Coordinates of C-alpha atoms and ligand atoms in Angstrom, one line a residue:
Chain A
M1344 CA 10.3 82.6 35.6
L1345 CA 9.5 82.2 32.0
H1346 CA 11.9 84.1 30.7
M1347 CA 11.6 83.5 26.4
E1348 CA 9.1 81.6 24.6
I1349 CA 9.7 80.8 21.3
K1350 CA 6.6 80.0 18.8
G1351 CA 7.0 78.0 15.5
L1352 CA 9.8 79.7 14.7
S1353 CA 10.8 79.2 10.5
K1354 CA 12.6 80.5 8.3
S1355 CA 14.1 79.1 4.9
F1356 CA 16.8 79.5 2.7
G1357 CA 15.5 78.7 -0.5
A1358 CA 14.3 75.5 -0.6
L1359 CA 15.9 74.4 2.4
R1360 CA 14.1 74.6 5.3
V1361 CA 16.5 75.5 8.1
A1362 CA 14.3 76.0 11.2
D1363 CA 11.0 74.4 11.3
G1364 CA 8.0 75.3 13.8
I1365 CA 10.8 75.7 16.1
D1366 CA 8.7 75.7 20.2
L1367 CA 10.7 76.4 22.6
R1368 CA 10.2 77.7 26.4
I1369 CA 13.1 78.6 28.6
Q1370 CA 13.5 79.2 32.0
R1371 CA 15.4 82.1 33.6
G1372 CA 18.2 80.6 35.1
E1373 CA 18.2 77.9 33.4
A1374 CA 21.5 75.9 31.6
V1375 CA 20.0 74.7 28.3
G1376 CA 22.8 72.6 26.1
I1377 CA 21.5 72.6 22.6
I1378 CA 23.0 69.6 20.1
G1379 CA 22.4 68.1 16.6
P1380 CA 23.9 67.1 13.2
N1381 CA 26.1 70.3 11.2
G1382 CA 23.5 72.1 9.0
A1383 CA 20.7 70.8 11.5
G1384 CA 20.4 74.4 12.1
K1385 CA 21.3 75.7 15.6
T1386 CA 23.7 78.7 14.4
T1387 CA 20.5 79.9 13.0
F1388 CA 18.0 79.1 15.4
F1389 CA 20.7 81.3 17.4
N1390 CA 20.2 84.0 14.4
L1391 CA 16.5 84.2 14.8
I1392 CA 16.7 84.9 18.6
A1393 CA 19.3 87.3 18.9
G1394 CA 17.9 89.2 15.4
D1395 CA 20.7 88.6 13.5
L1396 CA 18.0 87.0 10.9
F1397 CA 14.8 86.5 11.2
G1398 CA 12.4 84.0 10.6
D1399 CA 9.9 83.7 8.3
A1400 CA 7.1 82.7 10.9
G1401 CA 7.1 82.2 14.8
T1402 CA 7.0 84.5 17.4
V1403 CA 9.9 85.0 20.1
V1404 CA 8.5 86.4 23.1
F1405 CA 10.9 87.4 25.3
K1406 CA 10.5 88.9 29.6
G1407 CA 7.0 89.4 28.1
T1408 CA 7.0 90.9 25.3
D1409 CA 7.6 90.0 21.6
V1410 CA 10.5 90.9 20.2
T1411 CA 9.8 89.0 17.1
G1412 CA 10.3 92.4 14.4
W1413 CA 13.1 93.7 16.4
D1414 CA 16.4 93.8 15.5
A1415 CA 19.6 92.4 17.4
R1416 CA 21.0 96.4 18.6
E1417 CA 17.3 96.3 20.2
R1418 CA 17.5 92.5 21.3
S1419 CA 20.8 92.8 23.4
R1420 CA 19.7 96.4 25.0
A1421 CA 17.0 94.6 26.0
C1422 CA 20.0 92.4 27.6
M1423 CA 20.4 89.1 25.1
A1424 CA 24.1 88.8 23.9
R1425 CA 25.4 85.9 21.2
T1426 CA 29.0 84.8 20.8
Y1427 CA 30.0 83.3 17.5
Q1428 CA 30.6 80.0 15.9
I1429 CA 33.7 81.4 14.2
P1430 CA 34.9 84.6 15.9
Q1431 CA 34.0 87.8 15.0
P1432 CA 36.5 90.4 17.0
F1433 CA 37.2 93.6 16.4
H1434 CA 40.7 93.1 15.2
G1435 CA 42.1 96.7 15.2
M1436 CA 40.5 97.1 19.0
T1437 CA 41.9 96.1 22.0
V1438 CA 41.2 93.4 23.6
Y1439 CA 39.7 95.6 26.5
E1440 CA 37.5 97.7 23.3
N1441 CA 36.0 94.8 22.4
V1442 CA 34.9 94.2 26.3
L1443 CA 34.2 97.9 26.4
V1444 CA 31.6 98.8 22.7
G1445 CA 28.7 95.8 25.1
A1446 CA 29.5 97.8 28.1
V1447 CA 28.6 101.3 26.4
F1448 CA 26.4 100.5 23.8
A1449 CA 24.6 97.8 24.8
G1450 CA 24.8 98.7 28.8
G1451 CA 24.6 102.1 28.5
R1452 CA 27.5 103.2 30.4
S1453 CA 29.7 105.6 29.4
Q1454 CA 33.5 105.1 28.7
S1455 CA 34.5 105.7 33.0
Q1456 CA 31.9 103.6 34.4
S1457 CA 32.2 100.6 32.0
R1458 CA 36.1 100.2 33.4
Q1459 CA 36.1 98.5 36.3
H1460 CA 33.2 96.1 34.7
C1461 CA 35.4 95.4 31.4
E1462 CA 38.0 94.4 34.6
E1463 CA 36.2 91.8 35.8
I1464 CA 35.3 90.0 32.9
L1465 CA 38.3 90.1 31.8
Q1466 CA 39.6 88.8 34.6
Q1467 CA 36.7 86.2 35.2
T1468 CA 37.0 85.2 30.9
H1469 CA 41.7 84.8 32.0
L1470 CA 42.2 87.7 29.5
S1471 CA 43.7 90.0 32.0
E1472 CA 47.2 90.4 30.7
F1473 CA 45.8 90.9 27.2
A1474 CA 43.3 93.8 27.9
N1475 CA 45.9 95.9 25.6
T1476 CA 47.0 93.9 23.2
P1477 CA 45.1 93.7 19.6
A1478 CA 42.5 91.3 18.9
S1479 CA 44.6 90.1 16.1
S1480 CA 47.4 89.2 17.2
L1481 CA 44.8 86.2 20.1
T1482 CA 45.3 82.8 19.6
L1483 CA 42.3 80.9 18.9
L1484 CA 41.3 80.1 22.2
N1485 CA 42.3 83.3 23.2
R1486 CA 39.9 84.2 20.3
K1487 CA 36.7 81.7 21.9
R1488 CA 37.6 83.5 25.3
L1489 CA 37.3 87.5 24.1
E1490 CA 33.5 86.2 22.5
L1491 CA 32.8 85.3 25.1
A1492 CA 34.0 88.5 27.4
R1493 CA 32.5 91.1 24.6
A1494 CA 29.1 89.6 25.5
L1495 CA 29.2 89.6 29.0
G1496 CA 30.7 93.1 28.5
S1497 CA 26.4 93.9 27.7
S1498 CA 25.7 92.4 31.1
P1499 CA 23.5 89.7 29.5
E1500 CA 20.1 87.8 31.0
L1501 CA 20.3 85.9 28.4
L1502 CA 23.6 84.1 27.0
L1503 CA 23.7 82.0 23.5
L1504 CA 27.1 80.3 23.0
D1505 CA 28.0 78.9 19.8
E1506 CA 30.2 76.4 19.8
I1507 CA 33.4 78.1 22.0
A1508 CA 34.6 74.6 23.3
G1509 CA 35.5 73.7 19.9
G1510 CA 38.7 73.0 19.6
L1511 CA 40.4 74.0 23.0
T1512 CA 42.3 71.6 24.4
D1513 CA 40.9 69.3 27.9
A1514 CA 42.0 71.9 30.8
E1515 CA 41.0 74.9 28.2
C1516 CA 37.8 73.4 28.2
S1517 CA 37.1 72.7 31.5
D1518 CA 38.2 75.6 32.8
L1519 CA 35.1 77.3 30.5
V1520 CA 33.4 74.3 31.9
K1521 CA 34.1 76.4 35.5
T1522 CA 33.7 79.9 33.8
I1523 CA 30.1 79.3 32.2
L1524 CA 28.8 77.1 35.9
D1525 CA 29.9 80.5 37.2
I1526 CA 28.1 83.1 34.5
N1527 CA 25.0 80.9 35.0
A1528 CA 25.2 81.0 39.1
H1529 CA 25.1 84.7 38.5
G1530 CA 21.3 83.9 37.5
V1531 CA 21.8 84.3 33.5
T1532 CA 20.0 82.1 31.2
V1533 CA 22.4 80.3 29.2
I1534 CA 21.4 78.3 25.8
W1535 CA 24.8 76.4 24.5
I1536 CA 25.1 75.2 21.7
E1537 CA 28.2 72.4 21.5
H1538 CA 29.6 69.4 20.3
V1539 CA 32.1 68.8 22.8
V1540 CA 29.2 66.8 24.2
H1541 CA 31.1 66.1 27.7
A1542 CA 31.8 69.4 28.0
L1543 CA 28.0 70.5 28.0
L1544 CA 26.9 68.7 30.6
E1545 CA 28.6 69.0 32.9
V1546 CA 27.1 72.6 32.8
V1547 CA 23.0 72.3 31.4
N1548 CA 20.6 71.2 33.0
R1549 CA 18.1 70.2 30.4
L1550 CA 20.1 69.2 27.0
V1551 CA 17.8 69.7 23.3
V1552 CA 18.2 67.9 20.3
L1553 CA 17.6 70.0 16.8
N1554 CA 17.5 68.1 13.8
A1555 CA 16.9 68.8 10.2
G1556 CA 14.9 72.3 11.8
S1557 CA 13.6 71.1 13.9
V1558 CA 12.9 69.3 17.3
L1559 CA 13.3 66.1 17.8
R1560 CA 14.3 65.8 21.9
D1561 CA 14.0 68.0 24.9
G1562 CA 14.6 67.1 28.5
E1563 CA 17.5 66.4 30.7
P1564 CA 20.5 65.7 29.9
H1565 CA 21.5 62.0 30.2
R1566 CA 18.1 60.9 29.2
V1567 CA 18.2 62.8 26.6
M1568 CA 21.5 61.2 25.0
R1569 CA 20.2 57.7 25.8
S1570 CA 17.0 57.4 23.7
P1571 CA 17.8 56.2 20.7
D1572 CA 17.1 58.2 18.2
V1573 CA 19.0 60.9 19.4
R1574 CA 22.3 58.5 19.4
E1575 CA 20.9 57.3 15.6
I1576 CA 21.1 60.8 14.3
Y1577 CA 23.7 62.4 16.6
L1578 CA 25.9 59.4 17.1
G1579 CA 24.6 57.6 13.9
V1580 CA 25.5 54.5 16.3
E1581 CA 23.1 51.3 17.0
P1582 CA 21.1 51.2 13.3
E1583 CA 23.5 52.1 11.4
A1584 CA 26.0 49.0 13.0
D1585 CA 22.5 46.9 12.4
G1586 CA 22.3 47.4 8.4
A1587 CA 26.4 47.3 7.5
G1588 CA 25.3 43.8 9.7
S1589 CA 22.5 43.0 7.9
Chain B
M712 CA 2.5 90.9 33.9
N713 CA 6.0 91.6 32.3
D714 CA 5.4 95.4 30.7
I715 CA 8.2 96.1 28.5
S716 CA 8.8 99.6 30.1
E717 CA 9.3 98.2 33.5
T718 CA 12.0 94.9 32.6
L719 CA 13.2 95.3 29.5
Q720 CA 15.8 97.7 30.3
P721 CA 15.7 98.7 34.6
S722 CA 18.3 101.1 35.0
R723 CA 19.4 101.3 31.5
P724 CA 19.7 104.6 29.5
Q725 CA 19.4 105.3 26.4
V726 CA 22.4 105.3 25.0
D727 CA 20.9 108.7 23.5
V728 CA 21.4 110.4 26.8
H729 CA 25.5 110.1 26.9
P730 CA 26.4 113.8 24.9
M731 CA 29.4 113.3 22.6
G732 CA 32.6 113.3 24.9
D733 CA 31.2 113.1 27.8
S734 CA 33.4 112.0 30.9
D735 CA 35.1 109.4 27.9
L736 CA 39.1 109.8 28.0
P737 CA 40.1 113.1 29.1
V738 CA 43.0 114.5 26.3
T739 CA 45.5 114.4 27.2
A740 CA 47.5 118.6 28.1
R741 CA 50.5 116.7 26.1
T742 CA 48.7 116.9 22.9
T743 CA 46.7 120.4 23.9
L744 CA 49.3 121.8 24.0
G745 CA 51.7 120.3 20.8
I746 CA 48.3 121.0 18.5
V747 CA 47.5 125.4 20.3
L748 CA 52.1 125.1 19.4
A749 CA 52.2 124.2 16.2
C750 CA 48.7 126.6 15.4
M751 CA 50.2 129.5 16.7
L752 CA 53.8 129.1 14.8
L753 CA 51.7 128.7 11.4
A754 CA 49.3 131.5 12.1
M755 CA 52.5 133.6 12.0
A756 CA 52.9 132.5 8.1
P757 CA 51.0 135.1 6.5
W758 CA 53.7 137.6 8.5
V759 CA 56.6 135.6 7.3
L760 CA 56.5 133.7 4.4
D761 CA 56.6 135.5 1.5
L762 CA 53.1 134.9 -1.3
A763 CA 55.3 131.6 -2.8
A764 CA 55.7 130.5 0.6
L765 CA 52.3 131.2 1.4
R766 CA 50.7 129.4 -0.9
F767 CA 52.5 125.9 -0.6
T768 CA 51.7 126.1 2.7
T769 CA 48.0 126.8 2.4
D770 CA 48.1 123.8 -0.2
F771 CA 49.8 121.7 2.4
L772 CA 47.2 122.7 5.1
V773 CA 44.7 121.5 2.4
Y774 CA 46.2 118.3 1.6
L775 CA 46.0 117.3 5.6
S776 CA 42.7 117.9 5.2
L777 CA 41.0 115.3 3.3
A778 CA 44.0 113.2 4.6
V779 CA 41.9 113.6 7.9
I780 CA 38.9 113.5 6.7
W781 CA 39.6 110.4 4.2
N782 CA 41.4 108.6 6.8
L783 CA 38.3 108.7 9.7
L784 CA 35.7 107.7 6.8
G785 CA 38.0 105.2 5.8
G786 CA 40.8 104.4 7.5
Y787 CA 38.7 103.9 10.6
G788 CA 35.1 103.8 9.5
G789 CA 35.5 100.8 6.9
L790 CA 33.9 103.8 4.1
I791 CA 36.4 103.5 1.8
S792 CA 35.7 105.9 -0.7
V793 CA 37.3 106.9 -4.0
G794 CA 34.6 109.7 -4.6
Q795 CA 35.9 112.4 -2.2
Q796 CA 36.1 114.5 -5.3
A797 CA 32.3 114.8 -5.6
Y798 CA 31.8 116.8 -1.8
V799 CA 34.2 119.0 -2.7
G800 CA 33.8 119.8 -6.3
I801 CA 29.5 120.7 -5.6
G802 CA 31.2 122.6 -2.4
G803 CA 33.3 124.6 -4.4
Y804 CA 30.3 124.9 -7.5
V805 CA 27.8 126.1 -4.3
F806 CA 30.5 128.6 -3.2
F807 CA 31.2 130.2 -6.5
V808 CA 27.0 130.6 -7.0
S809 CA 26.6 131.7 -3.4
L810 CA 29.7 134.0 -3.9
A811 CA 29.3 135.7 -7.4
F812 CA 25.5 135.0 -7.9
L813 CA 24.3 135.0 -5.2
G814 CA 26.4 138.1 -3.2
L815 CA 27.0 135.9 0.4
P816 CA 29.0 136.9 2.6
L817 CA 32.9 134.9 2.8
P818 CA 31.6 132.8 6.1
V819 CA 27.4 132.8 4.4
A820 CA 29.2 131.2 1.1
I821 CA 31.5 128.7 2.7
L822 CA 28.5 127.0 5.9
A823 CA 26.2 127.5 2.1
G824 CA 29.2 125.2 0.6
M825 CA 29.4 122.8 3.4
V826 CA 25.7 122.5 3.5
V827 CA 25.1 121.6 0.2
S828 CA 27.5 119.1 0.4
A829 CA 26.1 117.4 3.2
A830 CA 22.7 117.0 2.2
A831 CA 24.1 115.6 -1.1
A832 CA 25.4 113.4 1.1
L833 CA 21.6 112.6 2.2
V834 CA 21.2 111.4 -0.6
F835 CA 23.6 109.4 -2.0
A836 CA 24.0 107.6 1.5
P837 CA 20.7 105.7 1.4
L838 CA 22.0 104.0 -1.9
L839 CA 26.3 104.3 -1.2
L840 CA 25.7 102.8 2.7
R841 CA 24.1 100.0 1.2
L842 CA 27.2 98.7 -0.9
K843 CA 30.0 96.7 1.3
G844 CA 34.0 97.3 0.9
P845 CA 34.6 97.5 -2.7
H846 CA 31.2 98.2 -4.0
F847 CA 30.7 100.7 -1.9
A848 CA 34.4 102.1 -3.8
I849 CA 33.4 102.1 -7.0
G850 CA 29.7 103.3 -6.0
T851 CA 31.5 107.0 -4.9
W852 CA 33.2 107.5 -7.6
V853 CA 29.7 106.7 -9.7
M854 CA 28.2 109.2 -8.2
A855 CA 31.3 111.7 -8.5
E856 CA 30.6 111.3 -12.2
L857 CA 27.0 111.6 -12.0
C858 CA 27.5 115.0 -10.1
M859 CA 30.1 115.9 -12.7
L860 CA 28.3 115.1 -15.8
A861 CA 25.9 116.9 -14.2
V862 CA 27.0 119.7 -13.4
A863 CA 28.6 119.7 -16.9
N864 CA 25.5 120.2 -18.9
M865 CA 24.2 123.1 -16.8
P866 CA 24.4 125.9 -18.4
Y867 CA 23.9 128.0 -15.1
L868 CA 27.3 126.6 -14.0
G869 CA 29.5 126.9 -17.8
G870 CA 28.5 123.8 -18.5
G871 CA 32.2 122.6 -20.0
S872 CA 33.9 125.7 -19.5
G873 CA 33.0 126.5 -15.7
M874 CA 33.0 129.4 -13.7
S875 CA 35.2 132.1 -12.6
L876 CA 34.7 135.1 -9.6
P877 CA 34.7 137.9 -11.0
A878 CA 37.2 140.1 -9.9
S879 CA 34.9 142.6 -7.6
V880 CA 34.2 140.0 -5.9
A881 CA 37.8 138.7 -5.3
R882 CA 38.7 142.6 -4.0
E883 CA 35.1 142.2 -0.9
I884 CA 37.6 139.7 0.3
A885 CA 40.7 141.6 0.8
T886 CA 42.5 145.0 -0.9
D887 CA 45.3 143.2 -2.2
R888 CA 46.7 139.5 -3.4
A889 CA 48.4 139.0 0.0
G890 CA 45.4 140.0 2.3
R891 CA 43.6 137.4 -0.2
E892 CA 46.6 135.5 0.2
A893 CA 46.0 135.8 4.4
V894 CA 42.8 134.8 4.0
I895 CA 42.0 131.9 2.6
F896 CA 45.6 131.2 4.5
F897 CA 43.4 131.1 7.7
C898 CA 40.1 129.1 6.1
A899 CA 43.2 126.7 4.8
L900 CA 44.6 126.6 9.0
L901 CA 41.9 126.4 10.4
L902 CA 40.1 123.7 7.8
A903 CA 42.8 121.6 9.2
F904 CA 42.5 122.6 12.9
S905 CA 39.3 121.3 12.9
A906 CA 39.3 118.2 11.1
I907 CA 42.6 117.1 13.1
A908 CA 41.2 117.8 16.6
G909 CA 37.5 117.0 14.9
S910 CA 39.2 113.2 14.0
Y911 CA 40.2 113.6 17.9
L912 CA 38.1 114.8 20.4
L913 CA 35.7 111.9 17.7
L914 CA 37.6 108.8 18.1
R915 CA 37.6 109.2 21.9
S916 CA 34.2 109.4 22.4
K917 CA 32.7 106.3 22.2
W918 CA 31.5 107.2 19.1
G919 CA 34.3 106.2 17.7
L920 CA 34.3 103.1 20.1
A921 CA 31.9 102.9 17.8
L922 CA 32.7 103.8 14.9
T923 CA 35.9 101.4 15.2
A924 CA 34.2 98.4 16.4
L925 CA 31.9 98.7 13.1
R926 CA 34.8 98.6 10.5
D927 CA 36.3 95.2 11.9
S928 CA 33.1 94.0 12.5
E929 CA 30.0 95.6 11.2
R930 CA 27.2 92.1 12.6
A931 CA 29.1 92.2 15.8
A932 CA 29.0 95.9 16.7
E933 CA 25.6 95.4 16.0
S934 CA 24.5 92.5 18.0
L935 CA 26.5 95.2 20.8
G936 CA 24.1 97.3 20.5
V937 CA 25.4 100.2 18.3
D938 CA 23.3 101.7 15.6
T939 CA 25.8 101.4 12.8
R940 CA 23.6 102.9 10.5
M941 CA 23.8 105.9 12.0
I942 CA 27.3 106.2 12.9
K943 CA 28.0 105.7 9.3
L944 CA 25.3 107.3 8.4
A945 CA 26.8 110.6 10.7
V946 CA 30.2 110.0 9.6
F947 CA 29.9 109.9 5.9
I948 CA 27.9 113.5 6.2
G949 CA 30.8 115.4 8.3
C950 CA 33.0 114.2 6.7
S951 CA 31.3 115.2 3.1
A952 CA 30.5 118.4 4.7
M953 CA 34.4 118.4 5.4
A954 CA 35.1 118.4 1.7
G955 CA 33.0 120.5 0.5
A956 CA 34.7 123.3 3.2
V957 CA 37.9 122.4 1.8
G958 CA 36.8 123.0 -1.6
C959 CA 35.2 126.3 -1.2
V960 CA 38.4 127.0 0.5
V961 CA 40.8 125.7 -2.5
F962 CA 38.6 127.4 -5.5
L963 CA 38.5 130.5 -4.1
S964 CA 42.3 130.4 -3.6
K965 CA 41.8 129.1 -7.6
L966 CA 38.9 131.1 -8.5
R967 CA 38.2 130.2 -11.3
M968 CA 36.7 126.4 -11.5
T969 CA 35.4 123.8 -14.7
P970 CA 33.5 120.2 -13.8
D971 CA 36.9 118.6 -14.5
S972 CA 38.6 120.6 -12.4
A973 CA 36.4 120.7 -9.3
F974 CA 35.6 117.1 -10.0
S975 CA 38.7 115.8 -10.3
L976 CA 39.3 112.4 -9.0
I977 CA 43.4 112.7 -8.6
D978 CA 43.3 115.6 -7.1
W979 CA 41.0 115.3 -4.3
T980 CA 41.3 111.3 -3.9
A981 CA 43.8 109.7 -5.9
Y982 CA 46.3 112.2 -4.3
V983 CA 45.0 112.3 -0.9
V984 CA 44.7 108.1 -0.6
F985 CA 48.5 108.1 -1.6
I986 CA 48.7 110.1 1.4
V987 CA 47.2 108.4 4.0
I988 CA 48.7 105.2 2.6
I989 CA 52.1 106.2 2.8
G990 CA 51.3 108.1 6.1
G991 CA 49.8 105.4 7.5
I992 CA 46.2 104.4 7.7
G993 CA 44.3 104.2 10.9
R994 CA 46.0 106.7 13.2
I995 CA 46.1 110.0 12.9
E996 CA 49.4 110.9 13.5
G997 CA 49.1 109.2 9.6
P998 CA 48.4 111.7 7.5
I999 CA 50.3 113.8 8.5
V1000 CA 53.1 112.6 8.2
G1001 CA 52.1 111.2 4.7
T1002 CA 51.0 114.8 3.2
I1003 CA 54.8 115.9 4.4
V1004 CA 56.5 112.8 2.6
F1005 CA 54.0 114.1 -0.6
F1006 CA 54.9 117.4 -0.4
A1007 CA 58.3 117.1 -0.2
L1008 CA 58.1 114.1 -3.3
R1009 CA 56.7 116.6 -5.4
G1010 CA 58.6 119.6 -4.5
S1011 CA 61.4 117.2 -5.9
L1012 CA 60.0 115.7 -8.8
A1013 CA 58.5 118.5 -10.2
D1014 CA 60.6 118.1 -13.4
L1015 CA 59.9 114.7 -14.3
G1016 CA 55.7 115.5 -16.7
P1017 CA 54.4 112.7 -15.7
L1018 CA 56.6 110.3 -15.0
Y1019 CA 55.7 112.3 -11.5
L1020 CA 52.4 110.0 -10.8
I1021 CA 54.9 106.9 -12.2
V1022 CA 57.3 108.0 -9.3
L1023 CA 54.3 108.4 -6.7
G1024 CA 52.9 104.7 -7.3
L1025 CA 56.4 102.8 -7.3
V1026 CA 57.4 104.7 -3.5
A1027 CA 53.4 103.9 -2.7
I1028 CA 53.9 100.4 -3.7
F1029 CA 57.0 99.8 -1.5
V1030 CA 55.0 101.5 1.5
M1031 CA 52.5 99.6 1.1
L1032 CA 54.9 96.1 0.9
K1033 CA 57.2 97.0 3.2
A1034 CA 55.0 98.7 6.1
P1035 CA 51.5 98.8 5.5
Q1036 CA 51.4 100.7 8.7
G1037 CA 52.5 103.5 7.0
L1038 CA 55.8 105.3 7.6
W1039 CA 54.2 106.5 11.4
G1040 CA 53.0 102.4 11.6
L1041 CA 57.4 102.6 11.7
I1042 CA 58.2 105.1 14.3
A1043 CA 55.4 104.1 16.5
E1044 CA 56.4 101.1 16.9
R1045 CA 60.2 102.0 16.6
Y1046 CA 60.0 104.5 18.7
K1047 CA 57.5 103.5 20.8
I1048 CA 55.7 106.9 20.5
E1049 CA 52.3 108.5 20.0
I1050 CA 51.5 112.3 20.1
F1051 CA 47.2 111.1 19.3
P1052 CA 46.2 108.1 21.9
V1053 CA 43.1 107.3 21.1
Q1054 CA 43.0 103.5 21.9
R1055 CA 41.9 102.8 25.6
R1056 CA 44.4 100.8 27.9
L1057 CA 43.1 99.3 31.0
Ligands
ATP7 N1 22.7 82.8 5.0 C1 22.3 81.5 4.6 N2 22.2 81.5 3.2 C2 21.7 79.7 3.2 N3 22.2 78.7 3.9 C3 22.1 78.7 4.7 C4 22.7 80.0 5.2 N4 23.2 80.0 6.6 C5 23.3 78.8 6.8 N5 22.6 78.1 6.1 C6 22.2 76.1 5.3 O1 21.4 76.2 6.3 C7 21.8 74.1 7.1 C8 22.1 75.1 8.6 O2 22.9 76.5 9.3 P1 23.6 76.1 10.2 O3 24.2 76.9 9.9 O4 22.0 77.1 10.7 O5 24.2 74.9 11.1 P2 24.5 74.6 12.4 O6 23.2 73.7 12.9 O7 24.7 75.2 12.5 O8 26.0 73.6 12.2 P3 27.4 73.5 12.3 O9 27.0 72.4 13.3 O10 28.1 73.1 11.7 O11 28.1 74.6 13.1 C9 23.1 74.5 6.1 O12 22.7 73.9 5.9 C10 23.6 76.2 6.3 O13 24.2 75.6 4.3
MG8 MG1 26.3 76.1 13.7

């Protein structure tokens, strides 16, 4: 079942075209990975999907409804949630309260109804022991976990993850992979931007490569990774080596 | 196929379905009892204190109210305003006009002061709330200066030389001075009580959760379903109405006002910011401790003249460096106490 359809999505910052007519169809329950070089426009693409930014052209259809003109708040209430590449915790609030915000406002529950829900999420994201500590005192790993926990608080059907594995150790990373697999197994559609490709490949069943604001490749992850233009642009391998040799 | 009304929010009621306070944290019995006892004790003041002491207590309650309001706005909402004097001044002037020119009864005049202050805030809000951080602060100050200039140029309001309440109006409130001071005292007590109880209940409700969240990251709050614009607007207007009420009470006790005194940056914002910072910003107890310290300093340094302001400044700098959480922050940490618990715990 089609979950989200993006057509001709474009966005420019001045002369810089950061999204250049992106088309993408996402099925419900899919786990899609997005890779691409720095500055390819991945985060901007998320901002456009989540309603943090409005595009110059193109449409976003979510669950059969055109949500192109909806702002981030309206889209969150339609069950979209995102994490931020640079964690944006509510630092003056406890970890539990951070998760509560989405549960109450995007999820439409009362504070007391949200209690158990938040407790489960904190368990799932290994944050239970920090439930009552202020978010400002968390380590980087736990800040990343909190980004995920907060997004889960709103019970999303579509979850957008922006580089939540960056800077984690291997053990932490495989832990995170397990959590995301678990979330996806519960029917949540996941779109995950990640530079840590090996972690990504453990989760996704489809890989999209963005380059200079447009989709370069889209398909089965291992095939996409093997294609020469991806190796050239994303990993900067063979052709460059050839050029250096001649 | 997928109709939005059926698929998008299957079992999700609109956020507005939950009225404020519904099924939110229960208010602890201890705190409620404490507030009631403190109010009862204070309510005896007119019978046990002499006039000077009563005036002092009224003054204390006025500053306490302003500090609690400013703390809600700046400490919890992140809206650092240095223009609260705009609403104190507008409230005061509307109150004088209502009493002296329109002959309205006292409670109606106070209500009018609050309503017009709130309306002014509503007019300024579209511009001010678009500004962030220091720009917002400067914006609020500019607005307040504009209000002062506008009032000073209105002959109807006495221009630069201001207005006085006619003795006949003052007599209508109470026959003698003691009676009037008692009325003013009770108004101030009601204000301080409403400010504290109101902030406490608000902060424990889901709206308090949203307010604190948007202070820390407006963007993240918005993407988690919080209507940040609506909440900021509501808090800004509510706090302006309260500041307007303070203006009414202040100038009922002074009986005369000029644009300079009504829209005084020092009196209605600078001292208030000092109070909140030394007491502890972002905690309800902070303004209470801060007001006590402020009045203690004011009492003991009154003879210093202009030096007094310098001492206040030094104290504020010292506290900011040594105890950024304010004095109450130190106390709360050392003794693990909390009088107004607003944090949600698992
Ligand atoms: N608000 C903005 N204003 C102007 N330029 C922007 C803005 N946001 C992003 N850009 C520019 O757009 C380009 C794409 O940025 P974006 O953050 O989407 O890249 P990315 O693929 O997420 O990169 P990274 O892998 O480093 O996270 C960059 O060149 C960036 O400098
Ligand atoms: Mg990015």
